[in-house]
Short mmCIF file of C-alpha atoms in Angstrom, two decimals:
data_model
loop_
_atom_site.label_atom_id
_atom_site.label_comp_id
_atom_site.label_asym_id
_atom_site.label_seq_id
_atom_site.Cartn_x
_atom_site.Cartn_y
_atom_site.Cartn_z
CA MET A 25 -2.05 11.00 16.71
CA GLY A 26 0.24 7.98 17.53
CA MET A 27 1.97 5.27 14.76
CA GLU A 28 -0.90 3.18 15.13
CA GLU A 29 -3.70 5.28 14.31
CA LEU A 30 -0.74 6.97 11.80
CA SER A 31 -0.57 3.28 10.34
CA ARG A 32 -4.65 2.97 10.27
CA ALA A 33 -4.98 6.24 8.70
CA ARG A 34 -2.16 5.56 6.19
CA GLU A 35 -4.26 1.68 5.41
CA GLN A 36 -7.72 3.16 4.88
CA GLU A 37 -6.30 5.97 2.93
CA LEU A 38 -4.22 2.99 0.32
CA HIS A 39 -7.45 0.84 0.38
CA GLY A 40 -9.70 3.84 -0.62
CA LEU A 41 -7.17 4.39 -3.71
CA ARG A 42 -7.08 1.13 -4.47
CA LEU A 43 -11.01 0.78 -4.69
CA GLU A 44 -10.86 3.79 -6.73
CA LEU A 45 -8.34 3.11 -9.52
CA LYS A 46 -10.42 -0.53 -9.49
CA ARG A 47 -13.57 1.60 -10.27
CA GLN A 48 -11.82 3.39 -13.41
CA ILE A 49 -10.16 0.26 -14.56
CA ALA A 50 -13.42 -1.20 -14.55
CA SER A 51 -15.13 1.18 -16.10
CA THR A 52 -12.25 1.65 -18.95
CA PRO A 53 -12.32 -0.43 -22.09
CA PRO A 54 -9.20 -3.02 -22.07
CA GLY A 55 -6.47 -1.91 -24.58
CA THR A 56 -6.56 1.94 -24.23
CA PRO A 57 -3.95 3.83 -23.27
CA ARG A 58 -5.95 4.82 -20.27
CA HIS A 59 -6.37 1.40 -19.05
CA ALA A 60 -3.23 0.66 -19.02
CA ALA A 61 -1.80 3.49 -17.58
CA LEU A 62 -4.51 2.72 -14.86
CA MET A 63 -3.45 -0.63 -14.57
CA GLN A 64 0.65 0.95 -14.12
CA GLN A 65 -0.61 3.02 -11.17
CA LEU A 66 -2.48 0.31 -9.29
CA GLU A 67 0.84 -2.09 -9.63
CA ALA A 68 2.57 1.05 -8.21
CA LEU A 69 0.67 1.62 -5.30
CA ASP A 70 1.23 -1.90 -4.40
CA LEU A 71 4.86 -2.21 -4.81
CA ASP A 72 4.56 1.36 -2.96
CA ASN A 73 2.68 0.09 -0.32
CA ASP A 74 4.71 -3.43 -0.05
CA ASP A 75 7.69 -1.40 0.04
CA ALA A 76 6.50 0.82 2.84
CA GLN A 77 5.32 -2.20 5.10
CA MET A 78 8.94 -4.15 4.72
CA ARG A 79 10.57 -0.54 5.57
CA TRP A 80 7.83 -0.64 8.62
CA PHE A 81 8.94 -4.19 9.75
CA LYS A 82 12.67 -3.56 9.32
CA ASP A 83 12.21 -0.14 11.93
CA LEU A 84 10.32 -2.37 14.11
CA THR A 85 12.92 -5.55 14.18
CA ARG A 86 15.89 -2.62 14.75
CA GLU A 87 14.02 -1.34 17.49
CA HIS A 88 12.73 -4.71 18.94
CA PRO A 89 14.93 -7.67 17.61
CA LEU A 90 13.23 -10.89 17.13
CA HIS A 91 14.60 -13.78 19.23
CA GLU A 92 14.08 -17.27 18.32
CA SER A 93 12.43 -19.38 20.99
#
C-alpha cells in the first residue's frame, strides 16, 4: 500500500470517527459530563489531525523544497 492509499485510508477513518462523535454529541444532553467529554474528544481529534497534516507537510517540503516563482 502506497503513501497515498494510507493517507486516504487515514482520512476515511478520521471522517468516520468524527461522524460517530458528532452523532453521540447530538444525542447527549448539553451540560452533562458525558457531553463535555465527547466535545473534548472531538477537539482532541481535530488537533491531532491538524498536527498530523503539519508533520506531513513538513516532511514533504523537506524532501521536496518549495521554490518561489
